[in-house]
Short mmCIF file of C-alpha atoms in Angstrom, two decimals:
data_model
loop_
_atom_site.label_atom_id
_atom_site.label_comp_id
_atom_site.label_asym_id
_atom_site.label_seq_id
_atom_site.Cartn_x
_atom_site.Cartn_y
_atom_site.Cartn_z
CA UNK A 1 16.92 -21.20 33.02
CA UNK A 2 17.48 -19.45 29.74
CA UNK A 3 14.21 -18.82 27.92
CA UNK A 4 13.84 -20.48 24.53
CA UNK A 5 14.76 -18.53 21.43
CA UNK A 6 11.18 -18.47 20.21
CA UNK A 7 8.18 -18.54 22.47
CA UNK A 8 6.05 -21.48 21.21
CA UNK A 9 2.92 -19.38 21.64
CA UNK A 10 4.24 -16.90 19.08
CA UNK A 11 4.27 -19.50 16.33
CA UNK A 12 0.75 -20.67 17.05
CA UNK A 13 -0.51 -17.13 17.17
CA UNK A 14 1.03 -16.15 13.84
CA UNK A 15 0.01 -19.40 12.20
CA UNK A 16 -3.60 -19.02 13.21
CA UNK A 17 -3.64 -15.44 11.95
CA UNK A 18 -2.18 -16.41 8.60
CA UNK A 19 -4.74 -19.22 8.34
CA UNK A 20 -7.52 -16.81 9.13
CA UNK A 21 -6.27 -14.43 6.47
CA UNK A 22 -6.21 -17.26 3.95
CA UNK A 23 -9.81 -18.13 4.75
CA UNK A 24 -10.95 -14.54 4.39
CA UNK A 25 -9.32 -14.38 0.99
CA UNK A 26 -10.98 -17.60 -0.12
CA UNK A 27 -14.36 -16.32 0.93
CA UNK A 28 -13.73 -13.03 -0.88
CA UNK A 29 -12.67 -14.89 -4.00
CA UNK A 30 -16.02 -16.64 -4.07
CA UNK A 31 -18.02 -13.46 -3.78
CA UNK A 32 -15.86 -11.67 -6.32
CA UNK A 33 -16.23 -14.59 -8.74
CA UNK A 34 -19.97 -14.28 -8.48
CA UNK A 35 -19.82 -10.55 -9.04
CA UNK A 36 -17.61 -11.15 -12.03
CA UNK A 37 -20.20 -13.41 -13.59
CA UNK A 38 -22.94 -10.81 -13.22
CA UNK A 39 -20.67 -8.10 -14.57
CA UNK A 40 -19.64 -10.15 -17.61
CA UNK A 41 -23.25 -10.96 -18.36
CA UNK A 42 -24.27 -7.33 -18.10
CA UNK A 43 -21.32 -6.20 -20.19
CA UNK A 44 -22.30 -8.75 -22.81
CA UNK A 45 -25.84 -7.41 -22.91
CA UNK A 46 -24.56 -3.87 -23.12
CA UNK A 47 -22.39 -4.74 -26.09
CA UNK A 48 -25.65 -5.18 -28.03
CA UNK A 49 -26.11 -1.41 -28.09
CA UNK A 50 -23.64 -1.38 -30.93
CA UNK A 51 -26.17 -3.17 -33.10
CA UNK A 52 -29.38 -1.84 -31.61
CA UNK A 53 -31.12 1.23 -33.01
CA UNK A 54 -32.08 3.85 -30.48
CA UNK A 55 -35.77 3.08 -30.77
CA UNK A 56 -35.19 -0.37 -29.29
CA UNK A 57 -33.06 0.75 -26.37
CA UNK A 58 -35.89 0.43 -23.89
CA UNK A 59 -36.20 -3.32 -24.18
CA UNK A 60 -32.45 -3.81 -24.09
CA UNK A 61 -31.92 -1.52 -21.13
CA UNK A 62 -34.63 -3.36 -19.23
CA UNK A 63 -32.55 -6.51 -19.47
CA UNK A 64 -29.38 -4.63 -18.59
CA UNK A 65 -31.05 -3.23 -15.51
CA UNK A 66 -31.85 -6.74 -14.39
CA UNK A 67 -28.19 -7.64 -14.74
CA UNK A 68 -27.22 -4.57 -12.75
CA UNK A 69 -29.69 -5.55 -10.05
CA UNK A 70 -27.80 -8.79 -9.65
CA UNK A 71 -24.55 -6.87 -9.47
CA UNK A 72 -26.03 -4.67 -6.78
CA UNK A 73 -27.02 -7.70 -4.73
CA UNK A 74 -23.58 -9.22 -4.92
CA UNK A 75 -21.88 -5.92 -4.16
CA UNK A 76 -24.10 -5.81 -1.09
CA UNK A 77 -22.81 -9.21 0.01
CA UNK A 78 -19.25 -8.13 -0.69
CA UNK A 79 -19.78 -4.95 1.26
CA UNK A 80 -21.20 -6.78 4.26
CA UNK A 81 -18.37 -9.30 4.33
CA UNK A 82 -15.47 -6.98 3.51
CA UNK A 83 -16.54 -4.34 5.99
CA UNK A 84 -15.50 -6.66 8.80
CA UNK A 85 -11.86 -6.28 7.81
CA UNK A 86 -9.49 -3.44 7.01
CA UNK A 87 -10.73 -2.10 3.69
CA UNK A 88 -7.42 -1.48 1.97
CA UNK A 89 -5.98 -4.80 3.06
CA UNK A 90 -8.16 -6.60 0.53
CA UNK A 91 -9.38 -3.79 -1.72
CA UNK A 92 -7.04 -4.74 -4.58
CA UNK A 93 -8.82 -8.09 -4.92
CA UNK A 94 -12.14 -6.65 -6.03
CA UNK A 95 -11.16 -3.21 -7.28
CA UNK A 96 -11.04 -4.27 -10.92
CA UNK A 97 -14.36 -6.07 -10.81
CA UNK A 98 -16.06 -3.22 -9.02
CA UNK A 99 -14.73 -0.82 -11.66
CA UNK A 100 -16.36 -2.93 -14.36
CA UNK A 101 -19.61 -3.02 -12.42
CA UNK A 102 -19.47 0.76 -12.07
CA UNK A 103 -18.96 1.21 -15.78
CA UNK A 104 -21.98 -0.96 -16.63
CA UNK A 105 -24.10 1.27 -14.40
CA UNK A 106 -22.69 4.50 -15.84
CA UNK A 107 -23.16 3.33 -19.42
CA UNK A 108 -26.67 2.06 -18.77
CA UNK A 109 -27.65 5.36 -17.18
CA UNK A 110 -26.10 7.39 -19.97
CA UNK A 111 -28.14 5.50 -22.51
CA UNK A 112 -31.28 6.33 -20.55
CA UNK A 113 -31.54 3.39 -18.19
CA UNK A 114 -31.58 3.37 -14.39
CA UNK A 115 -33.64 6.53 -14.50
CA UNK A 116 -35.25 7.78 -11.31
CA UNK A 117 -39.00 7.25 -11.28
CA UNK A 118 -39.70 10.95 -11.44
CA UNK A 119 -37.90 11.57 -14.70
CA UNK A 120 -38.13 9.63 -17.94
CA UNK A 121 -34.86 8.22 -19.11
CA UNK A 122 -32.97 10.28 -21.61
CA UNK A 123 -29.67 9.81 -23.33
CA UNK A 124 -26.74 11.71 -21.89
CA UNK A 125 -27.16 11.49 -18.12
CA UNK A 126 -23.86 11.13 -16.26
CA UNK A 127 -23.91 9.29 -12.96
CA UNK A 128 -21.71 11.07 -10.46
CA UNK A 129 -19.71 9.26 -7.83
CA UNK A 130 -22.54 9.83 -5.37
CA UNK A 131 -25.10 8.53 -7.86
CA UNK A 132 -23.04 5.39 -8.33
CA UNK A 133 -22.91 4.93 -4.58
CA UNK A 134 -26.69 5.25 -4.39
CA UNK A 135 -27.15 2.82 -7.25
CA UNK A 136 -25.04 0.17 -5.55
CA UNK A 137 -26.31 1.10 -2.10
CA UNK A 138 -22.81 1.50 -0.68
CA UNK A 139 -20.94 4.54 0.63
CA UNK A 140 -18.39 6.35 -1.51
CA UNK A 141 -15.02 7.85 -0.71
CA UNK A 142 -15.14 6.91 2.97
CA UNK A 143 -12.59 8.65 5.11
CA UNK A 144 -13.90 8.64 8.65
CA UNK A 145 -14.44 4.93 9.12
CA UNK A 146 -13.02 1.71 7.80
CA UNK A 147 -15.69 -0.05 5.78
CA UNK A 148 -16.50 -1.08 2.23
CA UNK A 149 -17.02 1.77 -0.20
CA UNK A 150 -16.39 2.86 -3.77
CA UNK A 151 -13.23 4.87 -4.19
CA UNK A 152 -12.69 7.88 -6.41
CA UNK A 153 -10.14 5.97 -8.43
CA UNK A 154 -12.57 3.13 -9.06
CA UNK A 155 -15.22 5.57 -10.24
CA UNK A 156 -12.87 7.42 -12.56
CA UNK A 157 -11.45 4.22 -14.02
CA UNK A 158 -14.98 2.93 -14.56
CA UNK A 159 -15.87 6.18 -16.29
CA UNK A 160 -12.88 5.92 -18.62
CA UNK A 161 -14.05 2.46 -19.68
CA UNK A 162 -17.42 4.00 -20.57
CA UNK A 163 -15.69 6.65 -22.67
CA UNK A 164 -13.96 3.92 -24.64
CA UNK A 165 -17.21 2.13 -25.19
CA UNK A 166 -19.02 5.28 -26.27
CA UNK A 167 -16.34 6.09 -28.82
CA UNK A 168 -17.09 2.72 -30.36
CA UNK A 169 -20.80 3.43 -30.18
CA UNK A 170 -20.27 6.68 -32.10
CA UNK A 171 -19.01 4.69 -35.07
CA UNK A 172 -21.73 2.08 -34.88
CA UNK A 173 -24.57 4.53 -34.39
CA UNK A 174 -23.62 6.17 -37.66
CA UNK A 175 -23.73 2.76 -39.28
CA UNK A 176 -27.25 2.39 -37.90
CA UNK A 177 -28.16 5.78 -39.35
CA UNK A 178 -28.30 7.62 -36.01
CA UNK A 179 -25.94 10.49 -36.80
CA UNK A 180 -27.28 12.61 -33.97
CA UNK A 181 -25.98 10.04 -31.49
CA UNK A 182 -22.43 10.39 -32.78
CA UNK A 183 -22.59 14.16 -32.39
CA UNK A 184 -23.96 13.84 -28.87
CA UNK A 185 -21.27 11.38 -27.88
CA UNK A 186 -18.64 13.69 -29.28
CA UNK A 187 -19.84 16.55 -27.09
CA UNK A 188 -20.00 14.34 -24.02
CA UNK A 189 -16.55 12.83 -24.42
CA UNK A 190 -14.96 16.19 -25.11
CA UNK A 191 -16.49 17.63 -21.97
CA UNK A 192 -15.26 14.70 -19.92
CA UNK A 193 -11.83 14.97 -21.47
CA UNK A 194 -11.71 18.59 -20.39
CA UNK A 195 -12.85 17.46 -16.96
CA UNK A 196 -10.05 14.94 -16.63
CA UNK A 197 -7.56 17.69 -17.46
CA UNK A 198 -8.55 19.32 -14.19
CA UNK A 199 -7.09 16.46 -12.16
CA UNK A 200 -3.54 16.52 -10.83
CA UNK A 201 -2.42 13.03 -11.66
CA UNK A 202 0.51 11.05 -10.39
CA UNK A 203 2.38 8.55 -12.42
CA UNK A 204 -0.02 5.70 -11.73
CA UNK A 205 -2.62 3.57 -13.44
CA UNK A 206 -5.16 6.41 -13.44
CA UNK A 207 -2.73 8.65 -15.28
CA UNK A 208 -2.15 5.96 -17.85
CA UNK A 209 -5.85 5.42 -18.47
CA UNK A 210 -6.61 9.14 -18.55
CA UNK A 211 -3.94 9.53 -21.21
CA UNK A 212 -5.89 7.06 -23.35
CA UNK A 213 -8.98 9.28 -23.43
CA UNK A 214 -7.49 11.42 -26.16
CA UNK A 215 -7.62 8.49 -28.57
CA UNK A 216 -11.32 8.10 -27.91
CA UNK A 217 -11.74 11.83 -28.51
CA UNK A 218 -9.88 11.61 -31.76
CA UNK A 219 -11.86 8.60 -32.91
CA UNK A 220 -15.15 10.38 -32.31
CA UNK A 221 -13.91 13.63 -33.83
CA UNK A 222 -13.03 11.75 -36.98
CA UNK A 223 -16.56 10.40 -37.18
CA UNK A 224 -18.05 13.85 -36.67
CA UNK A 225 -15.67 15.26 -39.25
CA UNK A 226 -16.77 12.69 -41.79
CA UNK A 227 -20.39 13.56 -41.08
CA UNK A 228 -19.97 17.32 -41.23
CA UNK A 229 -17.96 17.07 -44.44
CA UNK A 230 -20.93 15.43 -46.07
CA UNK A 231 -23.53 17.65 -44.41
CA UNK A 232 -24.95 14.68 -42.54
CA UNK A 233 -25.27 16.28 -39.13
CA UNK A 234 -28.89 16.90 -38.16
CA UNK A 235 -29.42 20.64 -37.82
CA UNK A 236 -31.05 20.58 -34.38
CA UNK A 237 -28.28 18.47 -32.88
CA UNK A 238 -25.37 20.38 -34.28
CA UNK A 239 -25.68 23.07 -31.62
CA UNK A 240 -27.12 21.22 -28.70
CA UNK A 241 -24.45 18.61 -28.40
CA UNK A 242 -24.37 18.47 -24.63
CA UNK B 1 -0.27 18.38 -14.66
CA UNK B 2 2.26 16.45 -12.63
CA UNK B 3 2.50 16.73 -8.85
CA UNK B 4 3.01 19.95 -7.00
CA UNK B 5 6.33 21.30 -5.80
CA UNK B 6 7.06 20.76 -2.16
CA UNK B 7 9.00 22.58 0.50
CA UNK B 8 11.38 20.84 2.89
CA UNK B 9 8.59 19.69 5.18
CA UNK B 10 6.76 18.01 2.38
CA UNK B 11 3.93 20.52 2.27
CA UNK B 12 2.76 21.40 -1.16
CA UNK B 13 3.85 24.85 -2.19
CA UNK B 14 1.16 27.35 -2.93
CA UNK B 15 0.29 27.37 -6.56
CA UNK B 16 -0.29 31.09 -6.58
CA UNK B 17 3.42 31.81 -6.39
CA UNK B 18 5.41 32.17 -9.58
CA UNK B 19 2.82 30.32 -11.66
CA UNK B 20 -0.39 32.31 -11.24
CA UNK B 21 -2.47 31.06 -14.15
CA UNK B 22 -1.79 27.38 -14.90
CA UNK B 23 -3.88 27.14 -18.00
CA UNK B 24 -7.37 28.09 -18.78
CA UNK B 25 -9.40 24.93 -18.65
CA UNK B 26 -12.60 24.98 -20.60
CA UNK B 27 -15.43 24.97 -18.10
CA UNK B 28 -18.46 22.84 -18.72
CA UNK B 29 -21.19 21.04 -16.83
CA UNK B 30 -18.77 18.47 -15.46
CA UNK B 31 -15.96 20.76 -14.35
CA UNK B 32 -17.22 21.18 -10.78
CA UNK B 33 -17.42 17.41 -10.34
CA UNK B 34 -13.86 16.98 -11.44
CA UNK B 35 -12.63 19.88 -9.34
CA UNK B 36 -14.07 18.26 -6.27
CA UNK B 37 -12.50 14.93 -7.16
CA UNK B 38 -9.21 16.66 -7.79
CA UNK B 39 -9.17 18.08 -4.30
CA UNK B 40 -9.85 14.68 -2.82
CA UNK B 41 -7.15 13.04 -4.90
CA UNK B 42 -4.65 15.77 -4.05
CA UNK B 43 -5.25 15.18 -0.38
CA UNK B 44 -4.42 11.52 -0.89
CA UNK B 45 -1.31 12.21 -2.97
CA UNK B 46 0.00 14.78 -0.50
CA UNK B 47 -0.50 12.44 2.40
CA UNK B 48 1.29 9.66 0.60
CA UNK B 49 4.15 11.98 -0.20
CA UNK B 50 4.55 12.92 3.46
CA UNK B 51 4.44 9.28 4.48
CA UNK B 52 7.05 8.28 1.92
CA UNK B 53 9.35 11.01 3.12
CA UNK B 54 9.07 10.14 6.81
CA UNK B 55 9.34 6.48 5.95
CA UNK B 56 12.59 7.00 4.11
CA UNK B 57 14.09 8.83 7.07
CA UNK B 58 12.97 6.15 9.51
CA UNK B 59 14.47 3.46 7.30
CA UNK B 60 17.81 5.26 7.19
CA UNK B 61 17.87 5.71 10.96
CA UNK B 62 16.93 2.08 11.55
CA UNK B 63 19.77 0.97 9.33
CA UNK B 64 22.14 3.13 11.35
CA UNK B 65 20.94 1.44 14.53
CA UNK B 66 21.63 -1.92 12.96
CA UNK B 67 25.14 -0.83 12.00
CA UNK B 68 25.77 0.27 15.56
CA UNK B 69 24.47 -3.03 16.88
CA UNK B 70 26.75 -4.93 14.53
CA UNK B 71 29.66 -3.50 16.48
CA UNK B 72 28.53 -5.45 19.54
CA UNK B 73 30.69 -8.53 20.05
CA UNK B 74 28.76 -10.75 22.39
CA UNK B 75 25.31 -11.42 23.72
CA UNK B 76 24.81 -9.95 27.16
CA UNK B 77 22.07 -8.20 28.99
CA UNK B 78 23.68 -4.78 28.71
CA UNK B 79 24.82 -3.27 25.44
CA UNK B 80 28.18 -1.47 25.61
CA UNK B 81 27.52 2.04 26.83
CA UNK B 82 28.68 3.86 23.72
CA UNK B 83 26.56 1.68 21.47
CA UNK B 84 23.55 1.99 23.72
CA UNK B 85 23.95 5.77 23.51
CA UNK B 86 24.06 5.70 19.71
CA UNK B 87 20.97 3.51 19.59
CA UNK B 88 19.10 5.72 22.02
CA UNK B 89 19.79 8.88 20.09
CA UNK B 90 18.65 7.27 16.84
CA UNK B 91 15.54 5.95 18.52
CA UNK B 92 14.73 9.42 19.80
CA UNK B 93 14.86 10.71 16.23
CA UNK B 94 12.78 7.82 14.99
CA UNK B 95 10.18 8.40 17.64
CA UNK B 96 9.73 11.98 16.50
CA UNK B 97 9.26 10.84 12.93
CA UNK B 98 6.83 8.16 14.05
CA UNK B 99 4.82 10.77 15.89
CA UNK B 100 4.43 12.81 12.71
CA UNK B 101 3.57 9.68 10.79
CA UNK B 102 1.02 8.34 13.25
CA UNK B 103 -1.89 10.68 12.48
CA UNK B 104 -1.55 9.94 8.75
CA UNK B 105 -2.04 6.21 9.08
CA UNK B 106 -4.96 5.90 11.44
CA UNK B 107 -8.00 3.76 10.79
CA UNK B 108 -8.70 3.14 7.15
CA UNK B 109 -5.40 4.67 6.10
CA UNK B 110 -3.30 2.07 7.91
CA UNK B 111 -3.50 -0.43 5.08
CA UNK B 112 -4.01 2.14 2.37
CA UNK B 113 -0.41 3.21 2.70
CA UNK B 114 1.08 -0.03 3.95
CA UNK B 115 3.15 -0.31 0.80
CA UNK B 116 4.71 3.05 1.59
CA UNK B 117 5.54 1.95 5.11
CA UNK B 118 8.51 -0.31 4.51
CA UNK B 119 10.21 1.63 7.28
CA UNK B 120 8.30 -0.38 9.86
CA UNK B 121 9.91 -3.59 8.64
CA UNK B 122 13.28 -1.98 9.00
CA UNK B 123 12.41 -0.71 12.46
CA UNK B 124 11.24 -4.17 13.49
CA UNK B 125 14.53 -5.54 12.24
CA UNK B 126 16.49 -3.07 14.35
CA UNK B 127 14.39 -3.59 17.46
CA UNK B 128 14.33 -7.39 17.25
CA UNK B 129 18.08 -7.44 16.67
CA UNK B 130 18.72 -5.24 19.69
CA UNK B 131 16.43 -7.45 21.74
CA UNK B 132 18.23 -10.57 20.59
CA UNK B 133 21.64 -9.19 21.49
CA UNK B 134 20.42 -8.45 24.99
CA UNK B 135 18.32 -11.51 25.74
CA UNK B 136 19.11 -14.10 23.07
CA UNK B 137 15.42 -14.49 22.36
CA UNK B 138 13.05 -13.43 19.63
CA UNK B 139 10.71 -10.73 20.81
CA UNK B 140 7.10 -11.57 20.00
CA UNK B 141 4.72 -9.46 17.97
CA UNK B 142 2.66 -8.79 21.06
CA UNK B 143 5.69 -7.58 23.02
CA UNK B 144 6.96 -5.44 20.19
CA UNK B 145 3.74 -3.54 19.51
CA UNK B 146 3.75 -1.63 22.81
CA UNK B 147 7.36 -0.65 22.22
CA UNK B 148 6.57 0.90 18.85
CA UNK B 149 3.42 2.50 20.24
CA UNK B 150 5.49 3.93 23.04
CA UNK B 151 8.01 5.33 20.59
CA UNK B 152 5.32 7.10 18.61
CA UNK B 153 3.80 8.46 21.81
CA UNK B 154 7.11 9.74 23.14
CA UNK B 155 7.88 11.54 19.91
CA UNK B 156 4.70 13.56 20.22
CA UNK B 157 5.98 15.23 23.37
CA UNK B 158 8.34 18.04 22.45
CA UNK B 159 11.83 17.41 23.75
CA UNK B 160 13.82 20.53 23.07
CA UNK B 161 16.86 19.38 25.01
CA UNK B 162 17.56 16.54 22.65
CA UNK B 163 19.64 17.84 19.80
CA UNK B 164 21.25 15.25 17.65
CA UNK B 165 21.66 14.01 14.13
CA UNK B 166 21.98 16.06 11.03
CA UNK B 167 21.25 19.72 11.36
CA UNK B 168 18.50 19.60 8.77
CA UNK B 169 16.70 16.71 10.37
CA UNK B 170 16.74 18.34 13.76
CA UNK B 171 15.23 21.56 12.56
CA UNK B 172 12.52 19.61 10.87
CA UNK B 173 11.69 17.30 13.72
CA UNK B 174 11.57 20.14 16.22
CA UNK B 175 9.18 22.00 13.97
CA UNK B 176 7.02 18.95 13.61
CA UNK B 177 7.11 18.03 17.25
CA UNK B 178 5.92 21.51 18.08
CA UNK B 179 2.69 21.06 16.19
CA UNK B 180 2.00 17.52 17.32
CA UNK B 181 0.65 18.14 20.85
CA UNK B 182 -2.29 20.08 19.45
CA UNK B 183 -4.12 16.77 19.14
CA UNK B 184 -5.62 15.68 22.41
CA UNK B 185 -5.36 11.96 22.00
CA UNK B 186 -1.99 10.99 20.62
CA UNK B 187 -2.42 8.61 17.70
CA UNK B 188 -0.18 5.59 17.84
CA UNK B 189 1.26 3.32 15.23
CA UNK B 190 0.21 -0.28 15.04
CA UNK B 191 2.38 -3.02 13.61
CA UNK B 192 0.79 -5.47 11.21
CA UNK B 193 1.74 -9.14 11.15
CA UNK B 194 3.49 -8.60 7.86
CA UNK B 195 5.60 -5.76 9.22
CA UNK B 196 6.66 -8.07 12.00
CA UNK B 197 7.27 -11.19 9.94
CA UNK B 198 9.25 -9.50 7.21
CA UNK B 199 11.26 -7.63 9.81
CA UNK B 200 12.13 -10.93 11.47
CA UNK B 201 13.10 -12.38 8.09
CA UNK B 202 15.67 -9.63 7.81
CA UNK B 203 16.74 -10.26 11.38
CA UNK B 204 18.15 -13.63 10.30
CA UNK B 205 20.52 -11.83 7.93
CA UNK B 206 21.73 -9.56 10.71
CA UNK B 207 22.20 -12.51 13.06
CA UNK B 208 24.30 -14.20 10.42
CA UNK B 209 26.53 -11.16 10.09
CA UNK B 210 26.76 -10.87 13.84
CA UNK B 211 27.67 -14.55 14.19
CA UNK B 212 30.38 -14.20 11.58
CA UNK B 213 32.09 -11.14 13.01
CA UNK B 214 31.77 -12.12 16.64
CA UNK B 215 33.16 -15.60 15.96
CA UNK B 216 36.03 -14.25 13.95
CA UNK B 217 36.95 -11.73 16.62
CA UNK B 218 36.30 -13.66 19.80
CA UNK B 219 37.11 -17.14 18.58
CA UNK B 220 33.94 -18.67 19.98
CA UNK B 221 30.36 -18.92 18.83
CA UNK B 222 28.21 -16.22 20.28
CA UNK B 223 26.05 -17.62 23.03
CA UNK B 224 24.23 -16.55 26.13
CA UNK B 225 25.74 -15.96 29.59
CA UNK B 226 28.84 -14.40 28.07
CA UNK B 227 32.20 -16.13 27.98
CA UNK B 228 33.29 -18.53 30.68
CA UNK B 229 29.89 -19.11 32.17
CA UNK B 230 29.31 -21.92 34.58
CA UNK B 231 26.63 -23.30 32.28
CA UNK B 232 28.46 -25.18 29.57
CA UNK B 233 25.25 -26.15 27.86
CA UNK B 234 24.32 -22.59 26.98
CA UNK B 235 22.73 -22.18 23.61
CA UNK B 236 24.77 -20.81 20.73
CA UNK B 237 23.63 -18.68 17.86
CA UNK B 238 23.76 -21.75 15.60
CA UNK B 239 20.84 -23.27 17.46
CA UNK B 240 18.99 -19.98 17.44
CA UNK B 241 19.37 -19.71 13.69
CA UNK B 242 18.13 -23.26 13.30
CA UNK B 243 15.12 -22.46 15.35
CA UNK B 244 14.35 -19.34 13.36
CA UNK B 245 14.80 -21.26 10.12
CA UNK B 246 12.38 -23.95 11.26
CA UNK B 247 9.98 -21.27 12.44
CA UNK B 248 9.71 -19.81 8.96
CA UNK B 249 9.67 -23.17 7.20
CA UNK B 250 6.71 -24.23 9.30
CA UNK B 251 4.63 -21.08 8.99
CA UNK B 252 1.94 -21.34 6.33
CA UNK B 253 2.36 -19.05 3.36
CA UNK B 254 -0.47 -16.65 2.80
CA UNK B 255 -1.98 -16.68 -0.69
CA UNK B 256 -0.89 -13.10 -1.19
CA UNK B 257 2.76 -12.14 -1.51
CA UNK B 258 3.96 -15.69 -2.07
CA UNK B 259 6.74 -14.51 -4.29
CA UNK B 260 8.18 -12.13 -1.74
CA UNK B 261 7.81 -14.71 1.00
CA UNK B 262 9.75 -17.38 -0.87
CA UNK B 263 12.47 -14.92 -1.80
CA UNK B 264 12.92 -13.99 1.83
CA UNK B 265 12.76 -17.62 2.88
CA UNK B 266 15.53 -18.45 0.42
CA UNK B 267 17.76 -15.77 1.88
CA UNK B 268 17.00 -17.04 5.37
CA UNK B 269 17.99 -20.57 4.38
CA UNK B 270 21.30 -19.30 3.09
CA UNK B 271 21.94 -17.37 6.29
CA UNK B 272 21.17 -20.44 8.38
CA UNK B 273 23.59 -22.51 6.35
CA UNK B 274 26.32 -19.92 6.63
CA UNK B 275 26.04 -19.97 10.39
CA UNK B 276 25.96 -23.77 10.36
CA UNK B 277 29.19 -23.80 8.44
CA UNK B 278 30.63 -21.39 10.95
CA UNK B 279 29.70 -23.69 13.82
CA UNK B 280 31.26 -26.64 12.02
CA UNK B 281 34.47 -24.75 11.38
CA UNK B 282 34.65 -23.82 15.02
CA UNK B 283 34.38 -27.42 16.12
CA UNK B 284 36.73 -28.91 13.54
CA UNK B 285 39.38 -26.26 13.15
CA UNK B 286 38.82 -24.11 16.18
CA UNK B 287 41.07 -26.29 18.30
CA UNK B 288 43.91 -25.69 15.90
CA UNK B 289 43.88 -22.03 16.75
CA UNK B 290 46.22 -21.08 19.57
CA UNK B 291 44.33 -20.06 22.65
CA UNK B 292 43.59 -16.39 22.67
CA UNK B 293 44.52 -15.93 19.05
CA UNK B 294 42.55 -13.23 17.33
CA UNK B 295 42.68 -12.61 13.61
CA UNK B 296 44.15 -9.29 12.62
CA UNK B 297 41.12 -7.35 11.54
CA UNK B 298 42.20 -3.95 12.70
CA UNK B 299 41.62 -2.47 9.27
CA UNK B 300 38.10 -3.75 8.90
CA UNK B 301 36.96 -3.41 12.46
CA UNK B 302 35.40 -0.12 13.41
CA UNK B 303 34.74 -1.01 17.02
CA UNK B 304 38.03 -1.85 18.75
CA UNK B 305 36.89 -0.03 21.84
CA UNK B 306 33.91 -2.28 22.26
CA UNK B 307 35.75 -5.43 23.15
CA UNK B 308 37.21 -3.82 26.20
CA UNK B 309 33.80 -3.78 27.76
#
């Protein structure tokens, strides 16, 4: 007469849902692995900018763009698959990888790649969050529906990685004799640093990474200081460091 | 640079108050971009803050329900009236808090803030425990969901006549309930599998405590049908604990949160063994106790009145 403590159907139901969850995660892992490979390859290519003079950027960026195209394809697959499930349930699995993909796109564009057909590529273009969304063909900062998108945090963290990389480029561009590049980077990073000061940050990972920007600023300022001390800054660039 | 100050209701205080000019930020080409992002991020932080606050209150109330339920001495279909009243009044408060929480965690935001929603686990624990004490069964996820949904729906309807709890809480919940009905369709709260499972994990701990106190005070293992039933074969809490233990041992472990799962499983195993030991002691030494003997626990027992029921 007394019902059993646990309804047998309950166990089966929960078990099948946990199994389903496990399968979703496995599938995601595969896609994310693939994305990771494309991102690493593209990052590797991009690291050549540190030893490439500006005149040879075009060839290099062409290769980088191909890498980014592969990233875009995989992000598309990820988006299609992940959009079937609650976004934030699995978001932490790919967030890091997507950040890295974002930073490859931002860096490539800043160096003059990924330019729209109408305008020739020029150094110093910043991709906004919306631009990044267009590049990867996914929505950004979704609030009204539950689907794959790029979050603000992912964009900002990706941008901070670019700042780090550019501070390194400032040093190496001087080594390659391109002093104007260092000055331009200095202006860009300082502007972004000021921009990040506008944010109200909580005590989280973003805060921690934003705090690291000042070291990049200092590194680049030191380079510019060394240059100005020795009168090595090209006259035209010294004002127009935007 | 840190977060904004908040008033009692968790709303960010206006920044134009005592601190008019924060600091002059250098404006440049990128400032507007960052200002827009700041507004978006602030919205997220503020929402999380409100959720954390409501969640904390719900957790505290759920714990109080569990304390009340621990004063029950035997499993029967009706809780003692005074305990039922305590539980009901706490649930009424919880349902108001749930109603304020519900709109914040709709759609995409359900999982976004799931880490700030530990209160649901606690609520599941309280509800499953209450259900067990009344029916000696584990309520299923599917049965529990409508109950929680119902709670969040009820809280959205202003109930001025219900005044209970701390003065501060009441003022707050009345204020919040007043603004809730502006939304046409009342948003409800959904329980995830994890909320349910981890709540049931904690239920085993409560059942262990209940088994211990009720055995010590009544001299028999808690079981269905009350004392002196015609059905001698009625199930005791020992068997129920065994079944729950097996239930968790057999469930597959998801790849995520393994660590937490095994920690909870370990605690469950200990609880099961404690109740086992209790059952053994009852069989071996229980007969040595004079009939009707009750240990003197007057100092530790807060619920003398309950046994009269």
